[in-house]
Tab-separated table of C-alpha atoms in Angstrom:
chain	number	residue	atom	x	y	z
A	1	UNK	CA	-0.266	-0.114	0.313
A	2	UNK	CA	1.055	3.302	-0.937
A	3	UNK	CA	-0.443	7.041	0.592
A	4	UNK	CA	0.584	10.515	-0.595
A	5	UNK	CA	-0.053	11.694	3.338
A	6	UNK	CA	0.152	15.707	2.201
A	7	UNK	CA	-0.824	16.759	-1.559
A	8	UNK	CA	-3.103	19.566	-3.127
A	9	UNK	CA	-4.932	18.470	-5.821
A	10	UNK	CA	-7.294	21.746	-6.073
A	11	UNK	CA	-3.575	23.763	-6.463
A	12	UNK	CA	-2.783	21.904	-9.884
A	13	UNK	CA	-2.090	24.357	-12.295
A	14	UNK	CA	-5.315	23.481	-14.091
A	15	UNK	CA	-7.896	22.271	-11.406
A	16	UNK	CA	-9.822	20.368	-13.407
A	17	UNK	CA	-6.757	17.946	-14.178
A	18	UNK	CA	-6.908	16.731	-10.627
A	19	UNK	CA	-8.979	13.804	-11.605
A	20	UNK	CA	-6.779	13.095	-14.447
A	21	UNK	CA	-3.744	13.602	-11.666
A	22	UNK	CA	-5.600	10.932	-9.366
A	23	UNK	CA	-5.804	8.251	-12.279
A	24	UNK	CA	-2.090	8.968	-13.173
A	25	UNK	CA	-1.430	8.141	-9.620
A	26	UNK	CA	-3.916	5.424	-8.846
A	27	UNK	CA	-2.038	3.657	-11.957
A	28	UNK	CA	1.520	4.083	-10.425
A	29	UNK	CA	-0.056	2.556	-7.257
A	30	UNK	CA	-0.364	5.013	-5.041
A	31	UNK	CA	-3.837	4.093	-2.714
A	32	UNK	CA	-4.821	6.750	-0.868
A	33	UNK	CA	-4.497	10.719	-0.610
A	34	UNK	CA	-4.949	12.990	1.878
A	35	UNK	CA	-5.961	16.487	-0.348
A	36	UNK	CA	-5.089	19.613	2.536
A	37	UNK	CA	-6.670	22.533	2.696
A	38	UNK	CA	-4.890	25.927	2.677
A	39	UNK	CA	-7.871	28.171	3.174
A	40	UNK	CA	-11.478	27.986	4.197
A	41	UNK	CA	-13.000	29.023	0.547
A	42	UNK	CA	-11.887	25.643	-1.381
A	43	UNK	CA	-13.979	23.725	1.914
A	44	UNK	CA	-16.899	22.830	-0.685
A	45	UNK	CA	-14.826	22.035	-3.430
A	46	UNK	CA	-12.216	19.343	-1.091
A	47	UNK	CA	-15.265	17.872	0.323
A	48	UNK	CA	-16.865	17.709	-2.695
A	49	UNK	CA	-13.784	16.007	-4.624
A	50	UNK	CA	-13.226	13.477	-1.653
A	51	UNK	CA	-17.100	12.863	-1.825
A	52	UNK	CA	-16.558	11.730	-5.572
A	53	UNK	CA	-13.154	9.682	-4.446
A	54	UNK	CA	-13.291	7.209	-1.632
A	55	UNK	CA	-9.544	6.956	-1.307
A	56	UNK	CA	-9.110	11.065	-0.734
A	57	UNK	CA	-9.309	12.492	2.348
A	58	UNK	CA	-9.256	15.796	3.432
A	59	UNK	CA	-9.048	18.527	6.079
A	60	UNK	CA	-9.911	21.960	7.317
A	61	UNK	CA	-7.580	25.118	8.116
A	62	UNK	CA	-5.920	28.040	7.162
A	63	UNK	CA	-2.282	27.984	5.688
A	64	UNK	CA	0.335	30.313	8.063
A	65	UNK	CA	0.759	32.579	4.862
A	66	UNK	CA	-3.118	32.489	3.870
A	67	UNK	CA	-4.878	36.005	3.720
A	68	UNK	CA	-8.369	34.813	3.070
A	69	UNK	CA	-10.951	34.212	5.454
A	70	UNK	CA	-9.250	33.685	9.110
A	71	UNK	CA	-12.058	31.145	10.881
A	72	UNK	CA	-12.483	31.361	14.903
A	73	UNK	CA	-11.897	28.229	16.677
A	74	UNK	CA	-15.712	27.140	16.558
A	75	UNK	CA	-15.885	27.941	12.623
A	76	UNK	CA	-12.661	25.459	11.918
A	77	UNK	CA	-14.734	22.792	14.113
A	78	UNK	CA	-17.526	23.345	12.517
A	79	UNK	CA	-15.885	22.572	8.879
A	80	UNK	CA	-14.192	19.502	10.532
A	81	UNK	CA	-17.420	17.919	11.163
A	82	UNK	CA	-18.025	16.937	7.222
A	83	UNK	CA	-17.317	13.139	6.974
A	84	UNK	CA	-14.383	13.246	5.071
A	85	UNK	CA	-12.413	15.954	6.920
A	86	UNK	CA	-9.793	14.091	9.024
A	87	UNK	CA	-7.653	16.246	10.315
A	88	UNK	CA	-6.725	20.335	11.224
A	89	UNK	CA	-4.416	22.405	9.168
A	90	UNK	CA	-2.315	23.009	6.990
A	91	UNK	CA	-1.154	25.069	10.177
A	92	UNK	CA	1.770	26.518	11.545
A	93	UNK	CA	4.579	28.847	10.940
A	94	UNK	CA	6.236	30.190	7.726
A	95	UNK	CA	8.714	33.107	8.425
A	96	UNK	CA	9.907	32.791	4.660
A	97	UNK	CA	9.279	36.241	3.543
A	98	UNK	CA	12.510	37.173	6.348
A	99	UNK	CA	12.291	39.163	9.289
A	100	UNK	CA	9.424	40.591	10.690
A	101	UNK	CA	6.490	40.515	12.982
A	102	UNK	CA	5.067	37.222	12.866
A	103	UNK	CA	2.722	37.068	16.027
A	104	UNK	CA	-0.426	36.896	13.875
A	105	UNK	CA	0.489	33.300	12.546
A	106	UNK	CA	1.687	32.172	16.204
A	107	UNK	CA	-2.122	33.054	17.167
A	108	UNK	CA	-3.325	31.583	14.041
A	109	UNK	CA	-1.422	28.372	15.050
A	110	UNK	CA	-2.490	28.013	18.528
A	111	UNK	CA	-6.065	28.668	17.411
A	112	UNK	CA	-5.873	25.954	15.072
A	113	UNK	CA	-4.466	23.363	18.050
A	114	UNK	CA	-7.254	24.252	20.058
A	115	UNK	CA	-9.395	23.426	16.928
A	116	UNK	CA	-8.056	20.193	16.728
A	117	UNK	CA	-8.433	19.473	20.306
A	118	UNK	CA	-11.965	20.323	20.142
A	119	UNK	CA	-12.745	18.813	16.911
A	120	UNK	CA	-10.949	15.511	18.140
A	121	UNK	CA	-8.511	15.256	15.302
A	122	UNK	CA	-4.711	15.831	14.714
A	123	UNK	CA	-3.298	18.505	13.277
A	124	UNK	CA	-1.138	18.917	10.036
A	125	UNK	CA	1.928	21.532	11.097
A	126	UNK	CA	3.808	23.742	8.123
A	127	UNK	CA	7.032	24.776	9.503
A	128	UNK	CA	9.158	26.748	7.580
A	129	UNK	CA	12.426	28.616	8.951
A	130	UNK	CA	10.175	28.646	12.199
A	131	UNK	CA	11.799	25.315	13.910
A	132	UNK	CA	12.139	26.661	17.845
A	133	UNK	CA	9.107	28.698	17.499
A	134	UNK	CA	6.830	25.632	16.170
A	135	UNK	CA	8.291	23.370	19.005
A	136	UNK	CA	7.580	26.000	21.443
A	137	UNK	CA	3.845	26.660	20.498
A	138	UNK	CA	3.276	23.231	20.261
A	139	UNK	CA	4.701	22.581	23.992
A	140	UNK	CA	3.177	25.410	25.447
A	141	UNK	CA	-0.600	24.491	23.327
A	142	UNK	CA	-0.300	20.854	25.140
A	143	UNK	CA	-0.251	19.556	21.512
A	144	UNK	CA	0.814	16.188	22.486
A	145	UNK	CA	-2.937	15.516	23.138
A	146	UNK	CA	-3.942	16.427	19.738
A	147	UNK	CA	-1.265	15.041	18.001
A	148	UNK	CA	-0.370	14.663	14.176
A	149	UNK	CA	2.262	15.508	11.714
A	150	UNK	CA	5.058	17.904	11.196
A	151	UNK	CA	4.841	18.096	7.360
A	152	UNK	CA	7.464	18.173	4.707
A	153	UNK	CA	10.213	17.861	7.337
A	154	UNK	CA	13.505	19.212	6.744
A	155	UNK	CA	14.662	20.136	10.473
A	156	UNK	CA	18.086	18.152	11.984
A	157	UNK	CA	17.910	15.122	14.307
A	158	UNK	CA	17.471	16.949	17.689
A	159	UNK	CA	14.451	18.842	16.785
A	160	UNK	CA	13.348	15.459	15.243
A	161	UNK	CA	13.633	13.930	18.675
A	162	UNK	CA	11.648	16.623	20.417
A	163	UNK	CA	9.127	16.964	18.121
A	164	UNK	CA	8.660	12.692	18.039
A	165	UNK	CA	9.090	13.026	22.134
A	166	UNK	CA	5.840	14.521	21.691
A	167	UNK	CA	3.837	12.315	20.000
A	168	UNK	CA	4.284	13.659	16.209
A	169	UNK	CA	4.947	11.758	13.272
A	170	UNK	CA	7.355	13.129	10.590
A	171	UNK	CA	6.418	13.358	7.063
A	172	UNK	CA	8.973	13.469	4.046
A	173	UNK	CA	9.138	15.086	0.637
A	174	UNK	CA	10.484	15.363	-2.473
A	175	UNK	CA	13.323	17.612	-0.521
A	176	UNK	CA	14.776	14.299	0.296
A	177	UNK	CA	15.921	13.977	-2.902
A	178	UNK	CA	17.360	17.284	-3.873
A	179	UNK	CA	20.961	17.688	-4.430
A	180	UNK	CA	21.635	20.187	-1.485
A	181	UNK	CA	19.370	17.691	1.075
A	182	UNK	CA	22.687	15.760	2.055
A	183	UNK	CA	22.227	17.051	5.793
A	184	UNK	CA	18.255	16.094	5.783
A	185	UNK	CA	19.209	12.434	4.008
A	186	UNK	CA	21.659	11.973	7.087
A	187	UNK	CA	18.851	12.708	9.557
A	188	UNK	CA	16.207	10.592	7.670
A	189	UNK	CA	18.564	7.620	7.464
A	190	UNK	CA	18.232	7.601	11.407
A	191	UNK	CA	14.727	8.112	12.126
A	192	UNK	CA	12.354	5.419	13.155
A	193	UNK	CA	10.652	4.087	10.359
A	194	UNK	CA	7.411	3.689	12.246
A	195	UNK	CA	6.681	7.286	12.764
A	196	UNK	CA	7.262	8.188	9.141
A	197	UNK	CA	5.052	9.434	6.567
A	198	UNK	CA	5.494	10.215	3.068
A	199	UNK	CA	4.002	12.986	0.824
A	200	UNK	CA	4.507	14.867	-2.493
A	201	UNK	CA	2.968	18.760	-1.290
A	202	UNK	CA	1.844	18.332	-4.831
A	203	UNK	CA	2.234	20.753	-7.246
A	204	UNK	CA	5.312	21.804	-5.253
A	205	UNK	CA	8.412	20.445	-4.091
A	206	UNK	CA	8.755	17.760	-7.607
A	207	UNK	CA	11.201	15.329	-6.415
A	208	UNK	CA	14.150	14.293	-8.594
A	209	UNK	CA	14.269	13.331	-11.751
A	210	UNK	CA	11.353	15.449	-12.138
A	211	UNK	CA	13.182	18.805	-10.355
A	212	UNK	CA	11.212	22.055	-12.372
A	213	UNK	CA	8.135	20.309	-13.253
A	214	UNK	CA	4.453	20.640	-11.697
A	215	UNK	CA	4.809	17.959	-8.787
A	216	UNK	CA	1.677	15.147	-9.357
A	217	UNK	CA	1.218	12.252	-6.523
A	218	UNK	CA	2.236	9.926	-8.644
A	219	UNK	CA	6.078	10.310	-7.937
A	220	UNK	CA	5.336	9.828	-3.909
A	221	UNK	CA	7.116	6.466	-4.981
A	222	UNK	CA	10.647	8.326	-5.660
A	223	UNK	CA	10.333	9.553	-1.950
A	224	UNK	CA	9.681	6.056	-0.930
A	225	UNK	CA	12.580	4.812	-3.077
A	226	UNK	CA	14.904	7.265	-1.649
A	227	UNK	CA	13.850	6.694	1.681
A	228	UNK	CA	14.307	3.068	1.594
A	229	UNK	CA	17.787	3.443	0.219
A	230	UNK	CA	18.779	5.264	3.047
A	231	UNK	CA	17.498	3.323	5.359
A	232	UNK	CA	18.366	0.162	4.091
A	233	UNK	CA	14.846	-1.398	3.402
A	234	UNK	CA	12.898	-2.123	0.374
A	235	UNK	CA	10.557	0.090	-0.771
A	236	UNK	CA	7.670	-2.132	-0.588
A	237	UNK	CA	8.535	-2.325	3.514
A	238	UNK	CA	8.913	1.493	3.429
A	239	UNK	CA	5.135	2.151	1.593
A	240	UNK	CA	3.812	-0.246	4.150
A	241	UNK	CA	4.867	0.596	7.372
A	242	UNK	CA	4.350	4.636	6.403
A	243	UNK	CA	0.776	3.672	5.262
A	244	UNK	CA	0.452	1.725	8.514
A	245	UNK	CA	1.303	4.951	10.226
A	246	UNK	CA	-0.814	6.890	8.187
A	247	UNK	CA	-3.953	5.349	9.539
A	248	UNK	CA	-2.277	5.519	12.976
A	249	UNK	CA	-1.648	9.237	12.384
A	250	UNK	CA	-4.927	9.984	11.236
A	251	UNK	CA	-7.453	7.777	13.137
A	252	UNK	CA	-10.464	9.162	11.376
A	253	UNK	CA	-9.533	7.694	8.026
A	254	UNK	CA	-10.496	4.435	7.174
A	255	UNK	CA	-8.941	1.862	4.712
A	256	UNK	CA	-11.347	0.769	1.767
A	257	UNK	CA	-12.314	-3.430	1.698
A	258	UNK	CA	-12.333	-3.146	-1.930
């Protein structure tokens, strides 16, 4: 079984190609997908896509850089009541714009953690150039009681240990295959396989050998192959274990029997 634990079908250059991208991925052997929200305006489109495709789950939340509607805890919890929603997010911190006041992002992040607790759902955490603040807020908010995943994990072994100690899963993306990601590969080789997920973050971060192209969920297999080599394991074993981890991380996701 292969699962793309974080993708954005609705953000493909041509949104109408989402069905084609899904069919392509299924043909490549990818079984399940988590189509992650970045705003509330797309909520109906995301849940509708999941209603049409039983193996595509979705989430409810606002990306840390999102500039649209900024929902309250109650509003996030209400969105999360849809049966195809299995997580809150993606949420977190993104300091990619350089020095500045990110207090509003931190407030939004805390609100999403609270919504996850209220809805009984894990959170999907985006952390870019903000490892210390991300960890601090997770600890201050008691996020170990909420659980979830650090998507697109790129940090060092010490940060990984602290996040794992909080009970979070770590998801590896196509960055793992990048030429300049040697430090990440070294860290990934030592991470416990039973706490890892794999993802594409489609349409972003296309893995080698597809760099420069719009990423596709089918290419999660490249991440699996890379991780398998780093951990001296078979691709089949890595795929199966990360799939089992997905369902452990997201208990509301139910595997299909057919």
